[in-house]
Amino acid sequence: MIFASKMPSLRIDQSDLKCKNGCDYFGNPQWQGYCSKCHRELLQRQRRAEKASSATLPKPEQKKPERGIKLASHSSFSKFEEKRLRQSETLKKANLLKFSVFKKSSTDEHDHTPERKPPEFKIPALINEGMKREFRVRFTNLPPQVDRDARVFVHSFIMDVIKCSNVMTVDELSERVQRHYQHFMKYMDTSPHFANAESEIKELLIDFVEKHAMTYLHDLPGVVFSPIGTEDERLDRAMSERIQQLSWVGEKHLECKLDRTDSACSQLLYKAISELLAVDGAAGPGGKLSRVRRACRHVLALCGASASADDLLPALIFTVLKANPPRLVSNINFVTRFCNAQRLMTGEGGYYFTNLCCAVSFIENLTAESLNMDKKEFDCYMAMPASIGGSTWAAALSLCGAAREAAEQRAAARALLADVATLRAEADLLAANADSFEKEIAFKVNDVLANTPLEIKPRREPLRLSSLRNSSIPLIDLETPVDTPAPMKPSEDIPQIKLPEIMPVEEPVTVTFDRTTDEKITQNIIDFQSLEKPSPPKSPQNQPWELKQTGSFELLTPSPLGFTPFDSRSIDELMTPDDFGSDHLAPGLSNINYDIDLSDFSGDNSLAEDTPKEPKDPFSPDGIKKEPVFDPFQPQTSQSSYKNVLEKFDEFSLIDSKSNETSEAFEVVHRTQDSCTPAAAEEPGDPFSPVQKEASILDDSGSPTSACLLPSPLQPQTR
Amino acid sequence: MTSGPYNYSYIFKYIIIGDMGVGKSCLLHQFTEKKFMADCPHTIGVEFGTRIIEVAGQKIKLQIWDTAGQERFRAVTRSYYRGAAGALMVYDITRRSTYNHLSSWLTDTRNLTNPSTVIFLIGNKSDLDGQRDVTYEEAKQFADENGLMFVEASAKTGQNVEEAFLETAKKIYQSIQDGRLDLNAAESGVQHKPASPGRPLAAPPAARDHCAC
């Protein structure tokens, strides 16, 4: 008893570790706390003592005092039951263990003596107690006779199965068990005790009986669950290994629609797996069936709302592969053999169990073909060591979790990619919009340009020129040979031709009126020239000038600003009369002087102002040079002149575009000129320039010829 | 296991077989819940594919099992057939391939069920007459040659669905009456539930010792 009470406990105390005999070796609970040597000795002693039990006693449990209670006849069953109620659970365990010994010893011995059986074991009271309790709870309306009948049936059933398990094959035993069920059902149909029971109650009763009988038998090793003489255990191991090997099989291979990334889905999968794992823990066939049923319900929910049998089976196969339930084959065989066949063939539990059988059978016979895979690929997968997934179902679960994690991350990556794609699309759209906008703008601009094609110059100039001509024609005759016309021609294409006309007009007239008007016109023209880079194409006479200018530029470049050239020239012009004959010979020196003279600009102006006496001399070069000088001017005054010119242009253009009448254009021109003059007056050089120009023009008549020559500055200087 | 307000005398087990996507689940659903659910046909609901009908005054509970139709599962789905009193063989009139597979389905059914099992051929999706790929006459001829009952039905509209199930039940019941179907055979697919208890046995069956030794 002591051992018996100890045996069931899984806890190991320090005292348990050492051999109970007191030798220094460690004891082992399997050897009842003895070391192996002491245990063997003990065994031998006990064996000698217990000669009654014939077979070898491989386990210590068998030494326990015999609890054998003779099976009572059914008439006295209730009495026995009373007795058994007092028996403790440890007693039951002891009996159970003993029974196992008995069974093993007598396995396959067909000549087994029937006398021995009754004393060998007894049905633990717990079963009867449990049945009683449950019956009271579940079948409150049934008379006590039913309860008793059920218990009697269970008792005789268990006894019969145990007896027959030794002498019958599993299939025979299964058949016999089924016959017992049928008998009981028939009995229920015919017995007056069950007269008032509905068919559903009867079904519940048969379940009740089956449950209690099989729960007890299930725990007896080798009787009904993976019975001795069958290969169930080996098949269990083989199946487990096979499932491990197939751990790579995913939902894709099975073509079942599972969304692993969905957390609800994975929860259902976990639930289904845990239910499948619990199948092994459930004792009776009914319990196992209900586990299977629950598992399959989860699997069905896993498949989604529109699930059918077409979806259930692959998903169930997948779940089984991921769960790798322990002792799968044994459990299935147990249910198949010893569950009430009627129920197995109908009802939800039966249906799902059938599906499970199909799933297991599929896994057993799984080939590359059944996965729609290439044979080589399949073989590669199968060649993978089975230990990759770990040796237990936990590994399969962890694999599942890892896969789910990966799937989640993949989904996240996919979402990111989608975002990127949308961003790119938006960017493209934006670019396209920008393009179209640009084109639109360009088109509009072109359109506007096309609608308002204004060639300003030709229109303007002819107007002016025509006006000029009118005034100048007579003047031209007066002085055709004058220098000025020559430079003008090349500079301006159309106007140039007229300019020469203009210039000569001015020179000969010498009348103030003419001059002023002419000057104004010339100013305008000059401005045009400046805009159009008049210097390069100038007449051969001017070319030397340009050369000189360029020379001076080069020399002057070290000194900054476009100022210098102008100043220098003006200075040259101004100063030439004073000195620097030698300087002129050496242009570099003259340049230097010019630089210095920058400060004297005002003084020059004053000089210029003073010079009205001799407007021709100082200004003449200016006037002459203005044309060429304007190049250097451009940076400074040219800008202002530009502006003026531009303004004028605008005005011109507008007016021109509106009306091509010459009279208006003239008026405008005059206005612009007026406006320009003040603008010019603002600048220091400009105010003088008109004056100078007047003078210069006048001067030109005298000296321009010389000025037009290459060394225009030199000539005045030489003077 | 079976709970419900109805008392019934018999339980008939049916199986529905046929290629994937022919509408087996929809037929079952249409019959058990009398409606077509395109999106959520719970093949096996809480009621689990049962319906009680009445044939010749007898209440009969039909227990219908849907099966997976994929070709790859053909070899392993034999356990479905065990104990089926009726087999509804379904094809899709809009897909000829499902019709062409009927002979193999029929072979399976004949091999895996007992001879008294009633086989009923259903051409499903008769509402899609415009897309018909198998004529009625052709299928009817096939059914006659093989001694099958045949009807074209639509799980969507419910047309002929009830009839198919009821006719099958009638035929099974007739077999029982004729004695062709042995109720005591485990594989008969029929359970008899006498409404009233018969004569009581002299002793509980457990009292008898059947042990061979």
Short mmCIF file of N, CA, C and O in Angstrom, two decimals, chain A residues 74 117 152-153 156 160 163-164 176 183-184 187 189-192 195 198-200 203 207 253-255 293 300 305-310 312-314 317 342-348 350-352 354-355 357-358 361-362 365 370-372, chain B residues 1-4 6-8 11 13 20-21 24-25 39-46 48 63 65-70 72-73 76-77 79-80 82-83 186-187 191 193-194 197-201 203-211 213:
data_model
loop_
_atom_site.label_atom_id
_atom_site.label_comp_id
_atom_site.label_asym_id
_atom_site.label_seq_id
_atom_site.Cartn_x
_atom_site.Cartn_y
_atom_site.Cartn_z
N HIS A 74 -24.69 -11.09 -10.61
CA HIS A 74 -25.42 -9.85 -10.82
C HIS A 74 -26.50 -9.62 -9.79
O HIS A 74 -26.88 -8.49 -9.52
N LYS A 117 -9.30 -15.68 -13.54
CA LYS A 117 -9.71 -14.31 -13.86
C LYS A 117 -10.46 -13.64 -12.73
O LYS A 117 -10.08 -12.54 -12.33
N VAL A 152 -25.00 -2.15 -13.94
CA VAL A 152 -24.80 -3.59 -14.12
C VAL A 152 -24.24 -3.86 -15.51
O VAL A 152 -23.30 -4.64 -15.69
N PHE A 153 -24.82 -3.16 -16.46
CA PHE A 153 -24.34 -3.35 -17.83
C PHE A 153 -22.86 -2.98 -17.93
O PHE A 153 -22.06 -3.73 -18.49
N SER A 156 -20.64 -5.64 -16.26
CA SER A 156 -20.51 -6.89 -17.03
C SER A 156 -19.77 -6.65 -18.33
O SER A 156 -18.98 -7.48 -18.79
N ASP A 160 -16.46 -8.50 -19.37
CA ASP A 160 -16.44 -9.30 -20.58
C ASP A 160 -15.29 -8.88 -21.48
O ASP A 160 -14.56 -9.73 -22.01
N LYS A 163 -12.01 -10.00 -20.12
CA LYS A 163 -11.85 -11.44 -20.30
C LYS A 163 -11.48 -11.75 -21.74
O LYS A 163 -10.54 -12.48 -22.02
N CYS A 164 -12.24 -11.15 -22.63
CA CYS A 164 -12.08 -11.50 -24.03
C CYS A 164 -10.82 -10.91 -24.63
O CYS A 164 -10.32 -11.40 -25.66
N ARG A 176 -17.38 -7.62 -30.74
CA ARG A 176 -18.06 -8.02 -29.51
C ARG A 176 -18.58 -6.79 -28.75
O ARG A 176 -19.70 -6.78 -28.23
N HIS A 183 -26.93 -4.88 -27.86
CA HIS A 183 -27.72 -5.57 -26.85
C HIS A 183 -28.32 -4.59 -25.87
O HIS A 183 -29.48 -4.68 -25.50
N PHE A 184 -27.52 -3.69 -25.46
CA PHE A 184 -28.03 -2.74 -24.49
C PHE A 184 -29.14 -1.89 -25.09
O PHE A 184 -30.15 -1.59 -24.44
N TYR A 187 -32.08 -3.96 -25.22
CA TYR A 187 -32.59 -4.11 -23.87
C TYR A 187 -33.40 -2.87 -23.46
O TYR A 187 -34.48 -2.97 -22.88
N ASP A 189 -34.92 -0.91 -25.41
CA ASP A 189 -36.16 -0.87 -26.17
C ASP A 189 -37.22 -1.83 -25.58
O ASP A 189 -38.41 -1.61 -25.74
N THR A 190 -36.73 -2.86 -24.96
CA THR A 190 -37.67 -3.89 -24.52
C THR A 190 -37.93 -3.87 -23.02
O THR A 190 -38.99 -4.30 -22.57
N SER A 191 -36.98 -3.38 -22.26
CA SER A 191 -37.14 -3.45 -20.80
C SER A 191 -38.23 -2.49 -20.34
O SER A 191 -38.34 -1.36 -20.83
N PRO A 192 -39.01 -2.93 -19.42
CA PRO A 192 -40.05 -2.05 -18.87
C PRO A 192 -39.46 -0.86 -18.13
O PRO A 192 -40.12 0.18 -17.99
N ALA A 195 -39.45 2.05 -20.36
CA ALA A 195 -40.68 2.22 -21.10
C ALA A 195 -40.98 3.69 -21.37
O ALA A 195 -41.45 4.06 -22.44
N GLU A 198 -37.58 8.42 -23.76
CA GLU A 198 -37.61 8.81 -25.16
C GLU A 198 -36.38 8.25 -25.87
O GLU A 198 -35.38 7.89 -25.23
N SER A 199 -36.49 8.25 -27.17
CA SER A 199 -35.35 7.70 -27.92
C SER A 199 -34.08 8.53 -27.71
O SER A 199 -32.97 8.00 -27.71
N GLU A 200 -34.29 9.80 -27.50
CA GLU A 200 -33.10 10.62 -27.26
C GLU A 200 -32.46 10.29 -25.93
O GLU A 200 -31.23 10.25 -25.80
N GLU A 203 -30.49 7.32 -26.34
CA GLU A 203 -29.19 7.60 -26.96
C GLU A 203 -28.21 8.15 -25.95
O GLU A 203 -27.03 7.79 -25.93
N ASP A 207 -24.75 6.47 -24.65
CA ASP A 207 -23.51 7.25 -24.57
C ASP A 207 -22.93 7.19 -23.16
O ASP A 207 -21.72 7.07 -22.97
N HIS A 253 0.19 24.23 -50.52
CA HIS A 253 0.25 22.91 -51.12
C HIS A 253 -1.11 22.23 -51.10
O HIS A 253 -1.45 21.49 -52.00
N LEU A 254 -1.84 22.48 -50.04
CA LEU A 254 -3.13 21.80 -49.88
C LEU A 254 -4.25 22.60 -50.53
O LEU A 254 -5.39 22.17 -50.54
N GLU A 255 -3.90 23.76 -51.01
CA GLU A 255 -4.90 24.61 -51.66
C GLU A 255 -6.09 24.88 -50.76
O GLU A 255 -7.24 24.83 -51.17
N ARG A 293 -14.82 16.97 -32.79
CA ARG A 293 -15.89 17.82 -33.30
C ARG A 293 -15.57 19.30 -33.07
O ARG A 293 -15.71 20.13 -33.96
N LEU A 300 -13.46 24.61 -39.46
CA LEU A 300 -14.48 25.08 -40.39
C LEU A 300 -14.60 26.60 -40.32
O LEU A 300 -14.72 27.28 -41.36
N ALA A 305 -16.72 31.82 -43.83
CA ALA A 305 -18.16 31.62 -43.73
C ALA A 305 -18.67 30.68 -44.82
O ALA A 305 -19.62 29.94 -44.63
N SER A 306 -18.02 30.73 -45.97
CA SER A 306 -18.52 29.97 -47.11
C SER A 306 -17.85 28.61 -47.22
O SER A 306 -17.60 28.13 -48.32
N ALA A 307 -17.53 28.04 -46.08
CA ALA A 307 -16.79 26.79 -46.12
C ALA A 307 -17.71 25.63 -46.45
O ALA A 307 -18.86 25.58 -46.05
N SER A 308 -17.17 24.69 -47.19
CA SER A 308 -17.89 23.46 -47.48
C SER A 308 -16.94 22.31 -47.23
O SER A 308 -15.81 22.51 -46.79
N ALA A 309 -17.41 21.12 -47.52
CA ALA A 309 -16.55 19.96 -47.32
C ALA A 309 -15.31 20.05 -48.19
O ALA A 309 -14.26 19.54 -47.83
N ASP A 310 -15.45 20.70 -49.33
CA ASP A 310 -14.29 20.87 -50.20
C ASP A 310 -13.19 21.67 -49.51
O ASP A 310 -12.01 21.51 -49.82
N LEU A 312 -13.14 22.01 -45.98
CA LEU A 312 -12.87 21.48 -44.65
C LEU A 312 -11.73 20.48 -44.67
O LEU A 312 -10.82 20.55 -43.83
N LEU A 313 -11.76 19.57 -45.61
CA LEU A 313 -10.78 18.49 -45.57
C LEU A 313 -9.35 19.00 -45.72
O LEU A 313 -8.49 18.65 -44.91
N PRO A 314 -9.06 19.84 -46.71
CA PRO A 314 -7.68 20.34 -46.79
C PRO A 314 -7.26 21.10 -45.54
O PRO A 314 -6.13 20.95 -45.07
N ILE A 317 -6.51 18.68 -42.84
CA ILE A 317 -5.22 18.04 -43.08
C ILE A 317 -4.10 18.98 -42.64
O ILE A 317 -3.15 18.58 -41.95
N GLN A 342 -23.16 2.95 -34.46
CA GLN A 342 -24.29 3.73 -34.98
C GLN A 342 -23.99 5.22 -34.91
O GLN A 342 -24.30 5.98 -35.83
N ARG A 343 -23.41 5.59 -33.78
CA ARG A 343 -23.15 7.01 -33.64
C ARG A 343 -22.01 7.46 -34.56
O ARG A 343 -21.97 8.59 -35.02
N LEU A 344 -21.10 6.55 -34.77
CA LEU A 344 -19.95 6.91 -35.61
C LEU A 344 -20.38 7.16 -37.05
O LEU A 344 -19.72 7.87 -37.78
N MET A 345 -21.47 6.53 -37.40
CA MET A 345 -21.87 6.67 -38.80
C MET A 345 -22.84 7.82 -39.02
O MET A 345 -23.13 8.17 -40.15
N THR A 346 -23.35 8.35 -37.96
CA THR A 346 -24.24 9.50 -38.10
C THR A 346 -23.82 10.56 -37.10
O THR A 346 -23.00 10.32 -36.23
N GLY A 347 -24.41 11.67 -37.27
CA GLY A 347 -24.16 12.74 -36.31
C GLY A 347 -22.92 13.54 -36.65
O GLY A 347 -22.09 13.14 -37.46
N GLU A 348 -22.87 14.66 -36.02
CA GLU A 348 -21.79 15.59 -36.31
C GLU A 348 -20.44 15.01 -35.93
O GLU A 348 -19.48 15.11 -36.70
N GLY A 350 -19.56 11.96 -35.73
CA GLY A 350 -19.17 10.92 -36.66
C GLY A 350 -18.67 11.50 -37.97
O GLY A 350 -17.68 11.03 -38.54
N TYR A 351 -19.35 12.54 -38.41
CA TYR A 351 -18.95 13.16 -39.66
C TYR A 351 -17.54 13.74 -39.57
O TYR A 351 -16.69 13.51 -40.43
N TYR A 352 -17.32 14.45 -38.49
CA TYR A 352 -16.01 15.06 -38.35
C TYR A 352 -14.93 14.02 -38.14
O TYR A 352 -13.80 14.15 -38.63
N THR A 354 -14.97 11.10 -39.36
CA THR A 354 -14.71 10.55 -40.69
C THR A 354 -13.76 11.45 -41.47
O THR A 354 -12.84 10.97 -42.15
N ASN A 355 -14.00 12.73 -41.34
CA ASN A 355 -13.09 13.67 -42.01
C ASN A 355 -11.67 13.53 -41.48
O ASN A 355 -10.70 13.59 -42.24
N CYS A 357 -10.37 10.89 -40.20
CA CYS A 357 -9.82 9.65 -40.75
C CYS A 357 -9.31 9.88 -42.17
O CYS A 357 -8.23 9.41 -42.54
N CYS A 358 -10.08 10.60 -42.94
CA CYS A 358 -9.66 10.90 -44.30
C CYS A 358 -8.37 11.71 -44.30
O CYS A 358 -7.46 11.45 -45.10
N SER A 361 -5.53 9.47 -43.38
CA SER A 361 -5.26 8.57 -44.48
C SER A 361 -4.55 9.32 -45.62
O SER A 361 -3.65 8.78 -46.26
N PHE A 362 -4.95 10.53 -45.83
CA PHE A 362 -4.29 11.34 -46.86
C PHE A 362 -2.83 11.57 -46.50
O PHE A 362 -1.95 11.49 -47.35
N ASN A 365 -0.73 8.53 -47.10
CA ASN A 365 -0.47 8.19 -48.50
C ASN A 365 -0.04 9.39 -49.32
O ASN A 365 -0.14 9.37 -50.54
N SER A 370 -0.26 14.07 -54.98
CA SER A 370 -1.41 14.56 -54.22
C SER A 370 -1.22 15.99 -53.77
O SER A 370 -2.17 16.63 -53.32
N LEU A 371 -0.01 16.49 -53.85
CA LEU A 371 0.21 17.90 -53.52
C LEU A 371 0.38 18.74 -54.77
O LEU A 371 0.70 19.92 -54.68
N ASN A 372 0.18 18.09 -55.94
CA ASN A 372 0.39 18.79 -57.21
C ASN A 372 1.79 19.37 -57.28
O ASN A 372 1.99 20.51 -57.68
N MET B 1 -26.65 12.35 -28.90
CA MET B 1 -26.04 13.33 -29.80
C MET B 1 -27.11 14.09 -30.54
O MET B 1 -27.08 15.30 -30.67
N THR B 2 -28.05 13.35 -31.03
CA THR B 2 -29.10 14.02 -31.79
C THR B 2 -30.14 14.57 -30.82
O THR B 2 -30.73 13.84 -30.04
N SER B 3 -30.32 15.82 -30.90
CA SER B 3 -31.31 16.43 -30.02
C SER B 3 -32.28 17.21 -30.88
O SER B 3 -31.92 17.77 -31.90
N GLY B 4 -33.51 17.22 -30.51
CA GLY B 4 -34.50 17.95 -31.27
C GLY B 4 -35.87 17.60 -30.76
O GLY B 4 -36.05 16.60 -30.06
N TYR B 6 -38.30 16.54 -32.33
CA TYR B 6 -39.03 15.56 -33.13
C TYR B 6 -38.64 14.15 -32.75
O TYR B 6 -37.49 13.84 -32.54
N ASN B 7 -39.64 13.33 -32.73
CA ASN B 7 -39.39 11.91 -32.63
C ASN B 7 -39.42 11.35 -34.04
O ASN B 7 -40.20 11.78 -34.87
N TYR B 8 -38.61 10.39 -34.26
CA TYR B 8 -38.55 9.85 -35.61
C TYR B 8 -38.30 8.36 -35.54
O TYR B 8 -37.78 7.83 -34.55
N ILE B 11 -33.42 6.78 -39.14
CA ILE B 11 -32.39 7.73 -39.57
C ILE B 11 -31.78 7.17 -40.85
O ILE B 11 -31.32 6.03 -40.88
N LYS B 13 -28.90 7.78 -43.66
CA LYS B 13 -27.67 8.54 -43.92
C LYS B 13 -27.49 8.70 -45.43
O LYS B 13 -27.53 7.72 -46.17
N MET B 20 -15.61 18.91 -57.36
CA MET B 20 -15.54 20.15 -56.60
C MET B 20 -16.29 21.25 -57.35
O MET B 20 -16.17 21.40 -58.56
N GLY B 21 -17.07 21.99 -56.60
CA GLY B 21 -17.72 23.15 -57.17
C GLY B 21 -18.99 22.86 -57.95
O GLY B 21 -19.50 23.73 -58.64
N LYS B 24 -22.53 20.84 -54.29
CA LYS B 24 -22.97 19.85 -53.29
C LYS B 24 -23.42 20.55 -52.01
O LYS B 24 -24.50 20.28 -51.47
N SER B 25 -22.57 21.45 -51.56
CA SER B 25 -22.88 22.14 -50.31
C SER B 25 -24.15 22.97 -50.44
O SER B 25 -24.96 23.03 -49.51
N ASP B 39 -23.07 33.03 -50.53
CA ASP B 39 -21.83 33.44 -49.87
C ASP B 39 -21.51 32.64 -48.61
O ASP B 39 -20.37 32.51 -48.25
N CYS B 40 -22.52 32.18 -47.95
CA CYS B 40 -22.21 31.48 -46.70
C CYS B 40 -22.99 30.19 -46.56
O CYS B 40 -23.87 30.07 -45.73
N PRO B 41 -22.69 29.24 -47.41
CA PRO B 41 -23.35 27.96 -47.22
C PRO B 41 -22.65 27.17 -46.11
O PRO B 41 -21.64 26.54 -46.34
N HIS B 42 -23.19 27.23 -44.94
CA HIS B 42 -22.60 26.43 -43.86
C HIS B 42 -22.91 24.98 -44.18
O HIS B 42 -24.02 24.52 -43.97
N THR B 43 -21.95 24.33 -44.72
CA THR B 43 -22.17 22.95 -45.08
C THR B 43 -22.61 22.16 -43.86
O THR B 43 -23.52 21.37 -43.90
N ILE B 44 -21.90 22.42 -42.76
CA ILE B 44 -22.21 21.67 -41.57
C ILE B 44 -22.50 22.69 -40.48
O ILE B 44 -21.62 23.19 -39.81
N GLY B 45 -23.71 23.01 -40.35
CA GLY B 45 -24.07 23.99 -39.33
C GLY B 45 -24.23 23.32 -37.99
O GLY B 45 -23.79 22.19 -37.78
N VAL B 46 -24.85 24.03 -37.08
CA VAL B 46 -25.10 23.45 -35.77
C VAL B 46 -26.04 22.25 -35.92
O VAL B 46 -25.89 21.24 -35.25
N PHE B 48 -26.13 20.42 -38.30
CA PHE B 48 -25.31 19.42 -38.97
C PHE B 48 -26.10 18.62 -40.00
O PHE B 48 -26.30 17.42 -39.85
N GLN B 63 -29.80 12.30 -42.45
CA GLN B 63 -28.47 12.77 -42.01
C GLN B 63 -27.60 12.81 -43.25
O GLN B 63 -27.30 11.77 -43.83
N TRP B 65 -24.29 13.87 -45.39
CA TRP B 65 -22.86 14.18 -45.29
C TRP B 65 -22.37 14.77 -46.60
O TRP B 65 -22.50 14.14 -47.65
N ASP B 66 -21.81 15.92 -46.47
CA ASP B 66 -21.14 16.52 -47.62
C ASP B 66 -19.74 15.93 -47.70
O ASP B 66 -19.15 15.55 -46.69
N THR B 67 -19.24 15.85 -48.91
CA THR B 67 -17.91 15.27 -49.06
C THR B 67 -17.03 16.21 -49.87
O THR B 67 -17.53 17.07 -50.59
N ALA B 68 -15.75 16.00 -49.71
CA ALA B 68 -14.78 16.79 -50.48
C ALA B 68 -14.66 16.18 -51.87
O ALA B 68 -14.48 14.98 -52.00
N GLY B 69 -14.77 17.01 -52.88
CA GLY B 69 -14.83 16.49 -54.24
C GLY B 69 -13.52 16.50 -55.00
O GLY B 69 -13.48 16.05 -56.14
N GLN B 70 -12.47 17.01 -54.36
CA GLN B 70 -11.21 17.11 -55.10
C GLN B 70 -10.71 15.74 -55.51
O GLN B 70 -10.80 14.77 -54.77
N ARG B 72 -7.77 14.71 -55.69
CA ARG B 72 -6.67 14.23 -54.87
C ARG B 72 -7.16 13.53 -53.60
O ARG B 72 -6.42 12.79 -52.98
N PHE B 73 -8.40 13.81 -53.24
CA PHE B 73 -8.90 13.19 -52.02
C PHE B 73 -9.75 11.95 -52.30
O PHE B 73 -10.26 11.32 -51.38
N VAL B 76 -8.94 8.78 -50.43
CA VAL B 76 -9.00 8.71 -48.96
C VAL B 76 -10.39 8.98 -48.42
O VAL B 76 -10.60 8.93 -47.22
N THR B 77 -11.32 9.26 -49.31
CA THR B 77 -12.64 9.64 -48.80
C THR B 77 -13.60 8.47 -48.78
O THR B 77 -14.80 8.63 -48.72
N SER B 79 -14.16 6.45 -46.47
CA SER B 79 -14.88 6.25 -45.20
C SER B 79 -16.18 7.04 -45.16
O SER B 79 -17.06 6.74 -44.35
N TYR B 80 -16.30 8.00 -46.06
CA TYR B 80 -17.57 8.71 -46.13
C TYR B 80 -18.71 7.76 -46.50
O TYR B 80 -19.83 7.88 -46.04
N ARG B 82 -19.19 4.76 -45.94
CA ARG B 82 -19.56 3.68 -45.02
C ARG B 82 -20.94 3.95 -44.43
O ARG B 82 -21.18 4.99 -43.83
N GLY B 83 -21.78 3.02 -44.63
CA GLY B 83 -23.09 3.12 -44.01
C GLY B 83 -24.00 4.17 -44.60
O GLY B 83 -24.81 4.76 -43.90
N ALA B 186 -24.85 -3.17 -39.84
CA ALA B 186 -24.24 -1.92 -39.39
C ALA B 186 -24.04 -0.95 -40.55
O ALA B 186 -24.06 0.25 -40.37
N GLU B 187 -23.86 -1.53 -41.73
CA GLU B 187 -23.54 -0.68 -42.89
C GLU B 187 -24.78 -0.29 -43.67
O GLU B 187 -24.67 0.26 -44.76
N GLN B 191 -31.00 3.53 -39.36
CA GLN B 191 -31.22 3.15 -37.97
C GLN B 191 -32.72 3.19 -37.71
O GLN B 191 -33.38 4.16 -38.05
N LYS B 193 -35.67 3.35 -35.07
CA LYS B 193 -35.92 3.77 -33.70
C LYS B 193 -37.39 3.50 -33.39
O LYS B 193 -38.24 4.36 -33.65
N PRO B 194 -37.67 2.31 -32.91
CA PRO B 194 -39.07 2.02 -32.62
C PRO B 194 -39.64 3.04 -31.64
O PRO B 194 -39.02 3.32 -30.60
N PRO B 197 -41.67 0.76 -26.99
CA PRO B 197 -40.84 -0.38 -26.60
C PRO B 197 -41.53 -1.67 -26.92
O PRO B 197 -42.74 -1.81 -26.79
N GLY B 198 -40.75 -2.57 -27.35
CA GLY B 198 -41.27 -3.87 -27.65
C GLY B 198 -41.37 -4.73 -26.40
O GLY B 198 -41.37 -4.22 -25.28
N ARG B 199 -41.38 -5.97 -26.60
CA ARG B 199 -41.50 -6.86 -25.44
C ARG B 199 -40.18 -6.88 -24.69
O ARG B 199 -39.11 -6.95 -25.29
N PRO B 200 -40.26 -6.82 -23.37
CA PRO B 200 -39.02 -6.76 -22.60
C PRO B 200 -38.27 -8.09 -22.65
O PRO B 200 -38.88 -9.16 -22.70
N LEU B 201 -37.00 -7.95 -22.62
CA LEU B 201 -36.18 -9.15 -22.60
C LEU B 201 -36.23 -9.78 -21.21
O LEU B 201 -36.46 -9.11 -20.21
N ALA B 203 -33.79 -11.03 -19.58
CA ALA B 203 -32.67 -10.58 -18.74
C ALA B 203 -31.89 -9.54 -19.51
O ALA B 203 -31.92 -9.51 -20.74
N PRO B 204 -31.25 -8.67 -18.81
CA PRO B 204 -30.41 -7.68 -19.50
C PRO B 204 -29.32 -8.40 -20.29
O PRO B 204 -28.83 -9.44 -19.85
N PRO B 205 -29.01 -7.89 -21.43
CA PRO B 205 -28.04 -8.56 -22.30
C PRO B 205 -26.69 -8.70 -21.63
O PRO B 205 -25.96 -9.63 -21.91
N ALA B 206 -26.42 -7.81 -20.75
CA ALA B 206 -25.10 -7.85 -20.12
C ALA B 206 -24.97 -9.11 -19.26
O ALA B 206 -23.88 -9.57 -18.98
N ALA B 207 -26.09 -9.64 -18.82
CA ALA B 207 -26.02 -10.79 -17.94
C ALA B 207 -25.50 -12.02 -18.68
O ALA B 207 -24.97 -12.93 -18.08
N ARG B 208 -25.68 -12.01 -19.98
CA ARG B 208 -25.28 -13.19 -20.72
C ARG B 208 -23.77 -13.15 -21.01
O ARG B 208 -23.22 -12.09 -21.34
N ASP B 209 -23.22 -14.25 -20.91
CA ASP B 209 -21.78 -14.35 -21.14
C ASP B 209 -21.55 -14.92 -22.53
O ASP B 209 -21.93 -16.06 -22.81
N HIS B 210 -20.99 -14.06 -23.38
CA HIS B 210 -20.75 -14.51 -24.74
C HIS B 210 -19.33 -15.00 -24.92
O HIS B 210 -18.91 -15.28 -26.03
N CYS B 211 -18.63 -15.04 -23.86
CA CYS B 211 -17.22 -15.39 -24.00
C CYS B 211 -17.08 -16.78 -24.58
O CYS B 211 -17.79 -17.72 -24.20
N CYS B 213 -14.70 -18.76 -24.30
CA CYS B 213 -13.96 -19.73 -23.52
C CYS B 213 -14.74 -20.30 -22.33
O CYS B 213 -15.64 -19.71 -21.88
#
